Coordinates of C-alpha atoms in Angstrom, one line a residue:
M1 CA 0.0 0.0 0.0
K2 CA 1.6 3.3 -1.0
E3 CA 1.7 6.2 1.4
S4 CA -1.8 7.6 1.9
K5 CA -1.4 10.1 4.7
E6 CA -4.1 12.7 4.1
K7 CA -4.8 11.0 0.7
F8 CA -7.9 9.2 -0.4
Y9 CA -7.9 7.0 -3.5
V10 CA -9.7 4.0 -4.9
K11 CA -8.3 1.1 -6.9
F12 CA -10.5 -1.5 -8.6
R13 CA -9.2 -5.0 -8.1
G14 CA -12.2 -7.0 -9.4
I15 CA -15.2 -5.7 -11.3
R16 CA -17.2 -8.8 -12.4
G17 CA -20.3 -10.3 -11.0
S18 CA -21.4 -13.9 -10.5
F19 CA -18.1 -15.7 -11.5
P20 CA -14.6 -15.0 -12.7
T21 CA -14.1 -14.8 -16.4
P22 CA -10.4 -15.1 -17.4
G23 CA -9.5 -15.2 -21.1
K24 CA -8.5 -13.1 -24.1
T25 CA -11.9 -11.4 -24.4
T26 CA -11.8 -9.9 -20.8
V27 CA -8.2 -8.6 -20.8
E28 CA -9.0 -4.8 -21.0
Y29 CA -11.7 -4.6 -18.3
G30 CA -10.7 -7.7 -16.3
G31 CA -12.3 -10.9 -15.3
N32 CA -12.0 -11.1 -11.5
T33 CA -15.0 -10.8 -9.2
A34 CA -15.8 -8.0 -6.8
C35 CA -13.1 -6.3 -4.8
V36 CA -12.2 -2.6 -4.4
E37 CA -9.2 -1.3 -2.6
I38 CA -9.5 2.1 -0.8
N39 CA -6.6 3.8 0.8
V40 CA -7.5 6.8 3.0
N41 CA -5.4 8.6 5.5
N42 CA -3.1 5.6 5.9
N43 CA -6.0 3.2 6.4
L44 CA -6.5 0.3 4.0
I45 CA -10.1 -0.6 3.5
I46 CA -11.1 -3.5 1.3
L47 CA -14.6 -3.8 -0.1
D48 CA -15.5 -7.4 -0.7
A49 CA -13.3 -10.5 -1.2
G50 CA -14.0 -11.8 -4.6
T51 CA -11.1 -13.1 -6.7
G52 CA -9.8 -9.5 -7.1
I53 CA -8.6 -9.6 -3.6
I54 CA -5.9 -12.2 -4.6
S55 CA -3.8 -9.7 -6.6
L56 CA -4.2 -7.1 -3.8
G57 CA -2.8 -9.6 -1.3
E58 CA 0.1 -10.4 -3.5
D59 CA 1.0 -6.7 -3.8
L60 CA 0.7 -6.2 0.0
V61 CA 3.0 -9.2 0.7
L62 CA 5.6 -7.8 -1.7
E63 CA 5.5 -4.5 0.1
H64 CA 5.7 -6.3 3.4
I65 CA 8.8 -8.3 2.4
A66 CA 10.5 -5.1 1.1
S67 CA 9.9 -3.2 4.3
A68 CA 12.8 -5.1 6.1
A69 CA 15.3 -7.9 5.5
D70 CA 14.5 -9.5 8.9
A71 CA 11.0 -11.0 8.9
Y72 CA 10.4 -10.0 12.5
E73 CA 11.1 -6.3 11.7
R74 CA 8.8 -6.0 8.7
T75 CA 5.9 -3.5 8.8
P76 CA 2.7 -5.5 9.6
I77 CA -0.1 -5.5 7.1
T78 CA -3.2 -4.0 8.6
A79 CA -6.6 -3.9 6.7
T80 CA -10.3 -3.5 7.3
L81 CA -12.4 -5.8 5.1
L82 CA -16.1 -4.9 4.5
L83 CA -18.3 -7.7 3.1
S84 CA -21.4 -6.6 1.3
H85 CA -22.9 -10.0 1.6
I86 CA -21.8 -13.7 1.5
H87 CA -22.6 -14.8 -2.0
Q88 CA -19.7 -16.7 -3.5
D89 CA -18.5 -13.9 -5.9
H90 CA -17.9 -11.6 -2.9
I91 CA -16.0 -14.0 -0.7
Q92 CA -14.4 -16.6 -3.0
G93 CA -11.0 -15.0 -2.9
F94 CA -10.7 -14.7 0.9
T95 CA -8.9 -18.0 1.5
F96 CA -6.3 -17.1 -1.1
F97 CA -5.6 -13.6 0.4
K98 CA -1.9 -14.1 1.3
P99 CA -1.7 -11.6 4.1
A100 CA -4.3 -13.6 6.1
H101 CA -1.7 -16.4 6.3
I102 CA 1.0 -14.1 7.8
S103 CA 1.2 -14.1 11.6
S104 CA 1.9 -10.3 11.9
T105 CA -1.1 -9.3 9.8
N106 CA -4.0 -7.5 11.5
L107 CA -7.2 -8.1 9.6
E108 CA -10.6 -6.8 10.8
V109 CA -13.6 -8.2 8.9
F110 CA -17.1 -6.7 9.1
G111 CA -20.3 -7.9 7.5
Y112 CA -24.0 -8.6 8.0
S113 CA -25.4 -11.9 9.1
D114 CA -29.1 -12.5 8.7
F115 CA -28.9 -16.1 9.8
D116 CA -28.9 -17.7 13.2
E117 CA -25.1 -18.1 13.1
G118 CA -22.6 -15.3 13.3
L119 CA -20.5 -14.2 10.3
D120 CA -17.5 -16.1 11.6
I121 CA -19.4 -19.4 11.6
I122 CA -20.9 -18.8 8.2
L123 CA -17.5 -18.0 6.6
S124 CA -16.0 -21.0 8.3
D125 CA -18.7 -23.3 6.9
L126 CA -18.7 -21.8 3.4
L127 CA -14.9 -21.2 2.8
F128 CA -12.9 -23.4 5.2
S129 CA -14.0 -26.6 6.9
K130 CA -15.6 -28.4 4.0
S131 CA -13.8 -26.7 1.0
F132 CA -10.3 -25.7 2.1
P133 CA -7.3 -27.5 3.6
L134 CA -7.3 -25.2 6.7
D135 CA -10.0 -24.4 9.2
L136 CA -10.8 -20.8 9.9
G137 CA -9.1 -21.2 13.3
D138 CA -5.9 -22.2 11.6
I139 CA -5.5 -18.8 9.9
A140 CA -2.2 -17.4 11.1
S141 CA -3.1 -13.7 11.1
N142 CA -4.7 -11.7 13.9
L143 CA -8.2 -12.1 12.5
N144 CA -11.2 -10.5 14.0
I145 CA -14.7 -11.0 12.5
T146 CA -17.5 -8.7 13.6
N147 CA -21.2 -8.7 12.8
I148 CA -22.8 -5.4 11.9
S149 CA -26.5 -5.2 12.3
G150 CA -27.9 -2.4 10.2
N151 CA -28.2 1.3 9.5
N152 CA -27.5 2.8 12.9
E153 CA -23.9 1.7 13.2
I154 CA -20.7 3.2 12.0
I155 CA -17.1 2.0 12.0
I156 CA -14.5 4.6 13.1
L157 CA -10.9 4.5 12.0
S158 CA -8.7 6.9 13.9
P159 CA -5.1 7.0 15.1
K160 CA -6.3 7.5 18.6
Y161 CA -8.0 4.1 18.7
G162 CA -5.4 2.0 16.9
Q163 CA -8.1 -0.4 15.6
P164 CA -11.6 0.0 14.0
V165 CA -14.3 0.9 16.5
L166 CA -17.9 -0.2 15.9
K167 CA -20.4 2.3 17.3
T168 CA -24.2 2.6 17.5
V169 CA -25.2 6.2 16.6
T170 CA -28.2 8.3 17.5
S171 CA -27.3 11.6 16.0
K172 CA -26.7 12.7 12.4
D173 CA -23.6 14.5 13.6
D174 CA -22.1 11.1 14.5
F175 CA -21.8 10.2 10.8
E176 CA -19.5 13.1 10.0
P177 CA -15.8 12.5 10.3
K178 CA -13.8 14.8 12.6
G179 CA -10.2 15.6 12.3
E180 CA -8.2 12.5 11.3
E181 CA -11.2 10.2 11.5
V182 CA -12.4 8.0 8.7
I183 CA -16.1 7.1 9.2
I184 CA -17.6 4.0 7.5
S185 CA -21.4 4.2 7.4
C186 CA -23.7 1.2 6.6
Y187 CA -27.0 1.0 4.7
K188 CA -28.8 -2.4 4.6
S189 CA -30.8 -2.8 1.4
Y190 CA -33.3 -5.6 0.7
A191 CA -33.0 -5.2 -3.1
H192 CA -31.0 -8.3 -3.4
P193 CA -32.2 -11.9 -2.7
Q194 CA -32.3 -13.7 -0.4
N195 CA -31.0 -11.8 2.6
G196 CA -30.3 -8.3 1.3
V197 CA -27.0 -6.5 0.9
M198 CA -25.0 -3.9 2.8
A199 CA -23.9 -0.7 1.1
Y200 CA -21.0 1.3 2.6
K201 CA -20.0 4.9 2.7
I202 CA -16.4 5.8 3.4
A203 CA -16.0 9.4 4.5
Y204 CA -12.9 11.4 5.2
K205 CA -12.9 15.2 5.8
D206 CA -15.5 16.5 3.3
K207 CA -15.1 13.6 0.8
S208 CA -16.9 10.3 0.5
V209 CA -17.2 7.2 -1.6
V210 CA -20.3 4.9 -1.7
Y211 CA -20.2 1.2 -2.6
A212 CA -23.6 0.0 -3.6
T213 CA -23.2 -3.4 -5.4
D214 CA -25.7 -6.2 -5.9
R215 CA -28.9 -4.2 -5.7
E216 CA -31.8 -3.9 -8.1
G217 CA -33.4 -0.6 -8.9
Y218 CA -36.9 0.4 -7.8
M219 CA -39.5 2.2 -9.8
G220 CA -38.8 5.8 -9.4
G221 CA -35.4 5.0 -7.9
D222 CA -34.1 4.0 -4.5
K223 CA -34.8 7.0 -2.3
K224 CA -33.1 5.6 0.8
L225 CA -29.9 4.8 -1.1
A226 CA -30.1 8.3 -2.7
R227 CA -30.2 9.8 0.8
F228 CA -27.4 7.6 2.0
A229 CA -25.2 8.5 -1.0
R230 CA -26.1 12.2 -1.1
N231 CA -23.4 14.4 -2.7
C232 CA -20.8 11.6 -2.6
N233 CA -17.7 12.1 -4.8
L234 CA -17.8 8.6 -6.2
L235 CA -20.8 6.2 -6.4
I236 CA -19.7 2.6 -7.2
H237 CA -23.0 1.0 -8.3
D238 CA -24.1 -2.3 -9.6
A239 CA -24.7 -2.3 -13.4
Q240 CA -24.7 -6.0 -14.3
Y241 CA -27.2 -5.9 -17.2
T242 CA -28.2 -3.9 -20.3
E243 CA -31.9 -3.1 -20.4
E244 CA -32.3 -5.6 -23.2
D245 CA -30.9 -8.5 -21.1
Y246 CA -32.8 -7.4 -18.0
S247 CA -36.1 -7.4 -19.8
S248 CA -35.5 -10.3 -22.1
T249 CA -38.6 -12.4 -23.0
V250 CA -36.4 -15.5 -23.3
S251 CA -34.3 -15.2 -20.1
P252 CA -35.4 -12.2 -18.0
K253 CA -33.2 -11.0 -15.1
Q254 CA -35.8 -9.1 -13.2
G255 CA -35.7 -10.1 -9.5
F256 CA -32.1 -11.3 -9.7
G257 CA -31.0 -8.4 -7.5
H258 CA -29.0 -6.5 -10.0
S259 CA -29.3 -3.2 -11.8
T260 CA -29.1 -2.0 -15.4
F261 CA -26.9 0.8 -16.5
E262 CA -29.9 3.1 -16.5
M263 CA -30.8 2.2 -12.9
A264 CA -27.2 3.1 -11.9
I265 CA -27.5 6.5 -13.6
E266 CA -30.8 7.1 -12.0
S267 CA -29.2 6.5 -8.6
Q268 CA -26.4 8.9 -9.5
H269 CA -28.9 11.6 -10.4
L270 CA -31.0 11.1 -7.3
S271 CA -28.0 11.2 -5.0
H272 CA -26.2 14.0 -6.9
A273 CA -23.1 11.9 -6.9
E274 CA -20.2 13.6 -8.5
Q275 CA -19.0 10.5 -10.4
L276 CA -20.5 7.1 -11.2
A277 CA -18.6 3.9 -11.6
F278 CA -20.5 1.0 -13.3
F279 CA -19.5 -2.1 -11.4
H280 CA -20.3 -5.9 -11.0
L281 CA -20.5 -6.4 -14.7
E282 CA -22.1 -9.4 -16.4
P283 CA -19.4 -12.0 -16.9
S284 CA -20.6 -12.8 -20.5
Y285 CA -19.9 -9.3 -21.6
C286 CA -16.6 -9.1 -23.6
D287 CA -14.3 -6.1 -23.7
K288 CA -15.7 -5.0 -27.0
K289 CA -19.2 -4.9 -25.8
I290 CA -18.3 -3.2 -22.5
A291 CA -16.3 -0.5 -24.4
A292 CA -19.3 0.2 -26.6
L293 CA -21.5 0.5 -23.5
D294 CA -19.0 2.8 -21.8
E295 CA -19.0 5.1 -24.9
H296 CA -22.8 5.0 -25.2
Y297 CA -23.5 5.9 -21.6
K298 CA -21.0 8.7 -21.5
T299 CA -23.2 10.5 -24.1
I300 CA -26.1 10.2 -21.6
E301 CA -24.1 11.1 -18.4
P302 CA -20.6 12.5 -18.9
N303 CA -19.6 11.8 -15.3
C304 CA -19.9 8.0 -15.5
F305 CA -17.5 5.3 -16.5
V306 CA -17.1 1.5 -16.5
A307 CA -14.7 0.3 -13.8
K308 CA -11.6 -1.5 -15.0
E309 CA -9.2 -3.7 -13.0
G310 CA -6.2 -1.7 -12.0
M311 CA -8.0 1.7 -12.5
E312 CA -7.3 4.2 -9.8
I313 CA -9.5 7.2 -8.9
E314 CA -8.0 10.0 -6.7
I315 CA -10.6 11.5 -4.4
I316 CA -8.1 13.7 -2.6

């Protein structure tokens, strides 16, 4: 992670939905599933753990090794991982995230569990005990997994705390970052089957980024999301389908929990977001088709773009 003191930037690591799509037709935009890296005021925040998290982990380990010749003197890797939900394309890279297997790594994981079990039990069952050589308890890093319950909680990242602090809030003022704080706000949406999805807002000073993947548009737009994302600098929004595929008479995608490009633009306009990144792209869309879509929608909304693997956006 490059120096980010008083900086705020976003890097896309995986932009596909549903399943990875490696191959010669996805080289330009990338074929890895959902993962976004955010570096803000020397805090590393990772949004989702699709296969895109694997390359991030490799880069972090290289930086870790380069920090000192003696393994015991190297700068520890510290990260906060936010899971939008537990569908496979958002967690399938977690077990192959190399920093998780280094004993000096500090990894805080937050996510929503709508089941009887906690998030730690769910991740253990889905990713480890029955499908991986290690159990969750065998992971070498200092791993802490925390359930978040809904819209009245924030996560505070601040030098004075040293680690993320989860707090229940009662006042609108609590959502505003103060000084060196980075505030992560949560919005639980039920526009994705079967147990909903968590959107996140990362705010530092007077800037903010909103991550709203895996959600389907409502008639007239999602007013709650618009309020949550109001005036953000970057809205990363699900745009899996073209309208033609969404409304297909042969294989309609209505009710699948994903948006069209038009729905994403509607959310941008309702929220007055400064920029819009189309995200969670349909895996069958090749580079040529995506480039054509990118060009077309820029004629409708100049401040929108299709996210690419490796693309960096500077917020501050």
